[in-house]
């Protein structure tokens, strides 16, 4: 059995490398257990171990901003072809689009989604595909680490920090006084109480040329990344389900048997593979409906009744109850 198959959720080993560098800079005395986890011997590692290690190093450092500080150690090679492709992209906009396309390489269950507002500003949404009925595999520290790394990668690629980069969070996971630290450390503004985690970049900065763009290097890294995605996609059942659902005009009548048939497996096999990720088809579909609803509502092009139909609900009241249950907001909220 391969590495990807043995982990409930797998992540790129580069995350451990960043923690290793941060721990060394703070002269944290790493016991054998930490050292074994930090050793980067394989491309894919276990998300559970990353979550626990980040928590333990934060505790040992007595510094709740450890995740933010660790992000500063990223380089164009930290995530191999993923980060190198982003840093050598031609523009900020292309960097963001590549980040979304290649994000499965960073690790599941988080993924990115790209959106343009009515004013043409870009938003990079952080979608958490964890099962609804399970304790979070991705901790608050983990979300902060993930977003901080993305912001730092963008700012390093531009070299002269973007003036209007904004991070919007659903909640602030540590003491409020440290919000200013993140803003100063990563050259961004941070706001809280958003319905979804996102990084926002002004339209005027999307076409900024990246100084490290090199067409041949960029093209070669894209080939490598897409080859890695193909290999990973054969192992990742969540990716396969999303790739089937994405092109559909609506989710009316979608069920596990239809999806299983499309993926050339039995429904029993589909659910067995999802059970290995502590999930089920019903839970995956609910998560997908929520994500699609958020996207449609943000565009403000459909009524709530139309959104309800597109994501597979028989009426808007049923959809509203579902939406409020999982987000704490009503569909009428402006996203």
Short mmCIF file of C-alpha atoms in Angstrom, two decimals:
data_model
loop_
_atom_site.label_atom_id
_atom_site.label_comp_id
_atom_site.label_asym_id
_atom_site.label_seq_id
_atom_site.Cartn_x
_atom_site.Cartn_y
_atom_site.Cartn_z
CA UNK A 1 0.00 0.00 0.00
CA UNK A 2 1.38 3.42 -0.96
CA UNK A 3 2.02 6.33 1.36
CA UNK A 4 -1.00 8.31 0.20
CA UNK A 5 -3.33 5.36 0.81
CA UNK A 6 -2.10 4.71 4.34
CA UNK A 7 -2.89 8.23 5.57
CA UNK A 8 -6.44 9.37 6.28
CA UNK A 9 -5.36 12.81 5.07
CA UNK A 10 -1.93 13.39 3.55
CA UNK A 11 0.09 16.60 3.35
CA UNK A 12 3.25 17.75 1.62
CA UNK A 13 6.42 17.19 3.66
CA UNK A 14 7.30 20.85 3.16
CA UNK A 15 5.01 21.78 6.06
CA UNK A 16 7.27 19.80 8.40
CA UNK A 17 10.35 21.45 6.95
CA UNK A 18 8.96 24.90 7.80
CA UNK A 19 8.23 23.81 11.37
CA UNK A 20 11.73 22.35 11.63
CA UNK A 21 13.32 25.64 10.58
CA UNK A 22 11.15 27.64 12.96
CA UNK A 23 11.89 25.29 15.86
CA UNK A 24 15.64 25.47 15.17
CA UNK A 25 15.58 29.28 15.00
CA UNK A 26 13.91 29.39 18.41
CA UNK A 27 16.38 26.81 19.75
CA UNK A 28 13.61 24.46 20.79
CA UNK A 29 15.08 21.29 22.23
CA UNK A 30 13.55 18.65 19.97
CA UNK A 31 13.04 15.28 21.62
CA UNK A 32 13.37 12.08 19.57
CA UNK A 33 9.61 12.05 18.89
CA UNK A 34 9.72 15.53 17.36
CA UNK A 35 12.90 14.76 15.43
CA UNK A 36 11.34 11.69 13.82
CA UNK A 37 8.31 13.68 12.71
CA UNK A 38 10.37 16.60 11.43
CA UNK A 39 12.63 14.33 9.37
CA UNK A 40 11.63 14.92 5.74
CA UNK A 41 12.16 11.50 4.18
CA UNK A 42 8.95 11.22 2.18
CA UNK A 43 6.98 13.54 -0.09
CA UNK A 44 3.65 12.87 1.68
CA UNK A 45 3.06 12.78 5.41
CA UNK A 46 0.16 12.37 7.83
CA UNK A 47 -1.99 15.42 8.58
CA UNK A 48 -2.66 14.15 12.10
CA UNK A 49 1.05 14.23 12.87
CA UNK A 50 1.40 17.72 11.42
CA UNK A 51 -1.49 19.01 13.53
CA UNK A 52 -0.09 17.49 16.73
CA UNK A 53 3.45 18.66 15.99
CA UNK A 54 2.34 22.24 15.33
CA UNK A 55 0.38 22.25 18.58
CA UNK A 56 3.28 20.77 20.58
CA UNK A 57 5.85 23.18 19.16
CA UNK A 58 3.53 26.11 19.84
CA UNK A 59 3.19 24.96 23.43
CA UNK A 60 6.91 24.31 23.84
CA UNK A 61 7.85 27.69 22.41
CA UNK A 62 5.35 29.46 24.70
CA UNK A 63 4.51 31.54 21.63
CA UNK A 64 0.98 31.50 20.18
CA UNK A 65 2.32 33.21 17.06
CA UNK A 66 4.59 30.23 16.26
CA UNK A 67 2.53 29.31 13.16
CA UNK A 68 2.78 32.86 11.79
CA UNK A 69 6.52 33.01 12.41
CA UNK A 70 7.07 29.59 10.81
CA UNK A 71 5.53 30.88 7.58
CA UNK A 72 8.41 33.34 7.17
CA UNK A 73 10.78 30.42 6.47
CA UNK A 74 9.14 29.51 3.19
CA UNK A 75 11.28 29.60 0.02
CA UNK A 76 10.47 28.86 -3.63
CA UNK A 77 11.67 25.29 -2.97
CA UNK A 78 9.73 24.61 0.25
CA UNK A 79 6.96 22.74 -1.58
CA UNK A 80 9.15 21.66 -4.51
CA UNK A 81 7.41 22.10 -7.87
CA UNK A 82 4.28 23.62 -6.31
CA UNK A 83 5.99 26.65 -4.78
CA UNK A 84 8.50 26.98 -7.62
CA UNK A 85 5.71 27.09 -10.21
CA UNK A 86 3.90 29.80 -8.24
CA UNK A 87 7.00 31.94 -7.76
CA UNK A 88 7.92 31.77 -11.45
CA UNK A 89 4.38 32.52 -12.69
CA UNK A 90 4.06 35.61 -14.92
CA UNK A 91 1.62 37.64 -12.78
CA UNK A 92 -0.05 37.75 -9.37
CA UNK A 93 -3.31 36.59 -10.94
CA UNK A 94 -1.66 33.56 -12.55
CA UNK A 95 0.02 32.72 -9.25
CA UNK A 96 -3.42 32.64 -7.57
CA UNK A 97 -4.95 30.53 -10.34
CA UNK A 98 -2.05 28.07 -10.14
CA UNK A 99 -2.37 27.89 -6.36
CA UNK A 100 -5.99 26.82 -6.75
CA UNK A 101 -5.26 24.27 -9.48
CA UNK A 102 -2.31 22.73 -7.66
CA UNK A 103 -3.56 22.99 -4.06
CA UNK A 104 -4.21 19.21 -3.64
CA UNK A 105 -0.42 18.80 -3.51
CA UNK A 106 -0.28 20.89 -0.32
CA UNK A 107 -2.58 18.46 1.43
CA UNK A 108 -6.15 17.42 2.15
CA UNK A 109 -8.77 18.14 3.46
CA UNK A 110 -8.16 21.84 2.70
CA UNK A 111 -8.50 23.20 -0.81
CA UNK A 112 -8.54 26.61 -2.45
CA UNK A 113 -11.15 28.23 -4.65
CA UNK A 114 -10.69 31.37 -6.78
CA UNK A 115 -13.38 34.05 -7.11
CA UNK A 116 -13.74 37.52 -8.54
CA UNK A 117 -15.98 40.07 -6.82
CA UNK A 118 -18.31 42.38 -8.75
CA UNK A 119 -15.56 45.03 -8.61
CA UNK A 120 -12.98 42.66 -10.08
CA UNK A 121 -11.03 42.02 -6.87
CA UNK A 122 -9.73 38.48 -6.37
CA UNK A 123 -10.58 36.22 -3.44
CA UNK A 124 -8.78 33.02 -2.60
CA UNK A 125 -11.21 30.96 -0.50
CA UNK A 126 -9.94 28.32 1.90
CA UNK A 127 -12.42 25.43 1.84
CA UNK A 128 -12.28 22.80 4.58
CA UNK A 129 -13.56 19.43 3.34
CA UNK A 130 -13.44 17.74 6.73
CA UNK A 131 -16.50 15.62 7.58
CA UNK A 132 -19.21 17.54 9.43
CA UNK A 133 -19.58 14.97 12.16
CA UNK A 134 -15.92 14.66 13.16
CA UNK A 135 -13.59 16.63 15.40
CA UNK A 136 -11.39 18.94 13.40
CA UNK A 137 -8.26 17.36 11.96
CA UNK A 138 -7.16 20.87 10.99
CA UNK A 139 -6.79 22.91 14.18
CA UNK A 140 -7.18 26.67 14.52
CA UNK A 141 -3.37 26.84 14.57
CA UNK A 142 -3.36 24.77 11.36
CA UNK A 143 -5.66 27.17 9.52
CA UNK A 144 -3.55 30.11 10.71
CA UNK A 145 -0.39 28.31 9.53
CA UNK A 146 -1.89 27.49 6.12
CA UNK A 147 -3.10 31.04 5.45
CA UNK A 148 0.10 32.62 6.75
CA UNK A 149 2.20 30.44 4.43
CA UNK A 150 0.08 31.37 1.42
CA UNK A 151 0.26 35.08 2.24
CA UNK A 152 4.03 34.93 2.75
CA UNK A 153 4.49 32.99 -0.51
CA UNK A 154 2.51 35.64 -2.41
CA UNK A 155 4.42 38.50 -0.79
CA UNK A 156 7.79 36.88 -1.47
CA UNK A 157 6.87 36.24 -5.11
CA UNK A 158 6.01 39.91 -5.57
CA UNK A 159 9.09 40.99 -3.52
CA UNK A 160 7.66 44.44 -2.88
CA UNK A 161 4.70 43.53 -0.62
CA UNK A 162 1.22 44.10 -1.99
CA UNK A 163 -0.32 47.16 -0.36
CA UNK A 164 -3.91 45.93 -0.20
CA UNK A 165 -3.72 42.23 0.67
CA UNK A 166 -6.41 41.37 3.21
CA UNK A 167 -7.03 38.19 5.18
CA UNK A 168 -10.62 37.51 6.26
CA UNK A 169 -11.15 34.85 8.93
CA UNK A 170 -14.23 33.22 10.42
CA UNK A 171 -12.73 33.77 13.86
CA UNK A 172 -9.46 34.85 15.43
CA UNK A 173 -7.99 31.73 17.09
CA UNK A 174 -5.58 33.39 19.55
CA UNK A 175 -5.56 36.47 21.76
CA UNK A 176 -6.89 39.51 19.91
CA UNK A 177 -3.75 41.55 20.57
CA UNK A 178 -1.77 39.28 18.23
CA UNK A 179 -3.86 40.24 15.20
CA UNK A 180 -1.70 43.34 14.81
CA UNK A 181 1.39 41.11 14.94
CA UNK A 182 0.18 39.08 11.97
CA UNK A 183 -0.61 42.25 10.03
CA UNK A 184 2.87 43.66 10.62
CA UNK A 185 4.66 40.35 10.12
CA UNK A 186 2.98 39.44 6.83
CA UNK A 187 2.26 42.93 5.48
CA UNK A 188 -1.51 42.44 5.34
CA UNK A 189 -4.70 43.51 7.07
CA UNK A 190 -6.76 41.01 9.03
CA UNK A 191 -10.50 41.08 9.68
CA UNK A 192 -12.68 38.56 11.50
CA UNK A 193 -16.30 37.28 11.36
CA UNK A 194 -16.27 36.34 7.67
CA UNK A 195 -18.50 33.45 6.61
CA UNK A 196 -15.46 31.81 5.02
CA UNK A 197 -11.67 32.03 5.32
CA UNK A 198 -10.17 33.98 2.42
CA UNK A 199 -7.28 36.04 1.10
CA UNK A 200 -8.36 39.13 -0.82
CA UNK A 201 -6.29 41.02 -3.40
CA UNK A 202 -7.31 44.20 -5.20
CA UNK A 203 -7.98 44.19 -8.92
CA UNK A 204 -5.25 46.78 -9.46
CA UNK A 205 -2.59 44.36 -8.16
CA UNK A 206 -3.59 41.23 -10.07
CA UNK A 207 -1.60 42.09 -13.20
CA UNK A 208 1.62 42.92 -11.35
CA UNK A 209 4.48 41.10 -13.07
CA UNK A 210 6.45 38.71 -10.89
CA UNK A 211 10.19 39.44 -10.99
CA UNK A 212 11.21 35.75 -10.89
CA UNK A 213 9.12 34.78 -13.92
CA UNK A 214 11.13 32.63 -16.29
CA UNK A 215 9.00 31.07 -19.06
CA UNK A 216 10.98 27.85 -19.53
CA UNK A 217 11.33 27.16 -15.80
CA UNK A 218 7.66 27.96 -15.23
CA UNK A 219 6.57 25.63 -18.03
CA UNK A 220 8.76 22.77 -16.79
CA UNK A 221 7.41 23.05 -13.23
CA UNK A 222 3.83 23.01 -14.52
CA UNK A 223 4.53 19.72 -16.28
CA UNK A 224 5.96 18.24 -13.08
CA UNK A 225 3.11 19.51 -10.90
CA UNK A 226 0.41 18.16 -13.21
CA UNK A 227 2.14 14.79 -13.33
CA UNK A 228 2.15 14.72 -9.52
CA UNK A 229 -1.52 15.73 -9.46
CA UNK A 230 -2.41 12.87 -11.80
CA UNK A 231 -0.70 10.37 -9.51
CA UNK A 232 -2.31 11.88 -6.41
CA UNK A 233 -5.73 12.01 -8.08
CA UNK A 234 -5.70 8.26 -8.63
CA UNK A 235 -5.38 7.82 -4.86
CA UNK A 236 -7.63 10.63 -3.61
CA UNK A 237 -11.29 9.65 -3.75
CA UNK A 238 -12.43 13.13 -2.67
CA UNK A 239 -10.69 14.68 -5.66
CA UNK A 240 -12.36 12.19 -7.98
CA UNK A 241 -15.83 12.94 -6.59
CA UNK A 242 -15.31 16.71 -6.89
CA UNK A 243 -14.04 16.36 -10.45
CA UNK A 244 -17.25 14.52 -11.34
CA UNK A 245 -19.57 16.99 -9.57
CA UNK A 246 -17.93 20.25 -10.72
CA UNK A 247 -19.20 20.27 -14.34
CA UNK A 248 -22.82 19.39 -13.45
CA UNK A 249 -25.37 22.19 -14.02
CA UNK A 250 -27.21 21.24 -10.81
CA UNK A 251 -27.23 18.53 -8.15
CA UNK A 252 -30.85 17.44 -8.47
CA UNK A 253 -31.09 13.66 -8.34
CA UNK A 254 -27.43 13.14 -7.51
CA UNK A 255 -26.85 10.09 -5.33
CA UNK A 256 -24.08 7.74 -4.36
CA UNK A 257 -24.93 5.12 -6.96
CA UNK A 258 -24.67 7.63 -9.82
CA UNK A 259 -21.32 8.92 -8.63
CA UNK A 260 -19.96 5.44 -7.97
CA UNK A 261 -20.95 4.35 -11.49
CA UNK A 262 -19.23 7.41 -12.96
CA UNK A 263 -16.07 6.48 -11.05
CA UNK A 264 -16.32 2.83 -12.17
CA UNK A 265 -16.67 1.43 -8.66
CA UNK A 266 -19.58 0.04 -6.63
CA UNK A 267 -21.33 2.27 -4.11
CA UNK A 268 -20.09 -0.06 -1.38
CA UNK A 269 -16.48 0.44 -2.53
CA UNK A 270 -16.99 4.20 -2.74
CA UNK A 271 -18.22 4.39 0.84
CA UNK A 272 -15.52 2.00 2.03
CA UNK A 273 -12.82 4.27 0.60
CA UNK A 274 -14.50 7.32 2.13
CA UNK A 275 -14.73 5.51 5.48
CA UNK A 276 -10.92 5.34 5.41
CA UNK A 277 -11.09 9.16 5.61
CA UNK A 278 -13.68 9.04 8.42
CA UNK A 279 -16.37 10.13 5.99
CA UNK A 280 -19.23 8.90 3.80
CA UNK A 281 -20.77 9.91 0.51
CA UNK A 282 -23.61 11.69 2.29
CA UNK A 283 -21.17 13.85 4.26
CA UNK A 284 -19.03 14.61 1.20
CA UNK A 285 -22.09 15.64 -0.79
CA UNK A 286 -23.30 17.92 2.02
CA UNK A 287 -19.89 19.62 2.13
CA UNK A 288 -19.90 20.04 -1.63
CA UNK A 289 -23.41 21.53 -1.59
CA UNK A 290 -22.34 24.04 1.05
CA UNK A 291 -19.25 25.07 -0.90
CA UNK A 292 -21.22 25.44 -4.16
CA UNK A 293 -23.91 27.45 -2.37
CA UNK A 294 -21.33 29.85 -0.95
CA UNK A 295 -19.86 30.37 -4.41
CA UNK A 296 -23.25 31.03 -6.03
CA UNK A 297 -24.39 33.37 -3.26
CA UNK A 298 -21.17 35.37 -3.47
CA UNK A 299 -21.78 36.06 -7.16
CA UNK A 300 -25.22 37.49 -6.41
CA UNK A 301 -26.50 36.28 -9.79
CA UNK A 302 -29.22 33.91 -8.52
CA UNK A 303 -32.12 34.13 -6.10
CA UNK A 304 -32.02 31.97 -2.97
CA UNK A 305 -34.66 29.69 -4.55
CA UNK A 306 -32.47 29.25 -7.63
CA UNK A 307 -29.39 28.48 -5.52
CA UNK A 308 -31.42 25.95 -3.54
CA UNK A 309 -32.41 24.18 -6.78
CA UNK A 310 -28.88 24.21 -8.21
CA UNK A 311 -27.39 22.60 -5.08
CA UNK A 312 -30.09 19.93 -4.97
CA UNK A 313 -32.75 21.09 -2.50
CA UNK A 314 -36.47 20.80 -3.17
CA UNK A 315 -37.32 24.17 -1.63
CA UNK A 316 -35.58 27.29 -0.27
CA UNK A 317 -36.72 26.79 3.33
CA UNK A 318 -35.04 23.38 3.51
CA UNK A 319 -31.92 24.87 1.97
CA UNK A 320 -31.93 27.80 4.43
CA UNK A 321 -32.07 25.45 7.41
CA UNK A 322 -29.18 23.41 6.02
CA UNK A 323 -27.13 26.53 5.33
CA UNK A 324 -27.74 28.10 8.74
CA UNK A 325 -26.90 24.83 10.52
CA UNK A 326 -23.41 24.57 9.02
CA UNK A 327 -22.37 28.21 8.69
CA UNK A 328 -24.25 30.03 11.45
CA UNK A 329 -25.43 32.48 8.77
CA UNK A 330 -28.56 32.72 6.65
CA UNK A 331 -28.31 32.60 2.85
CA UNK A 332 -29.31 36.28 2.80
CA UNK A 333 -25.94 37.22 4.32
CA UNK A 334 -23.69 39.07 1.88
CA UNK A 335 -20.54 37.07 1.21
#
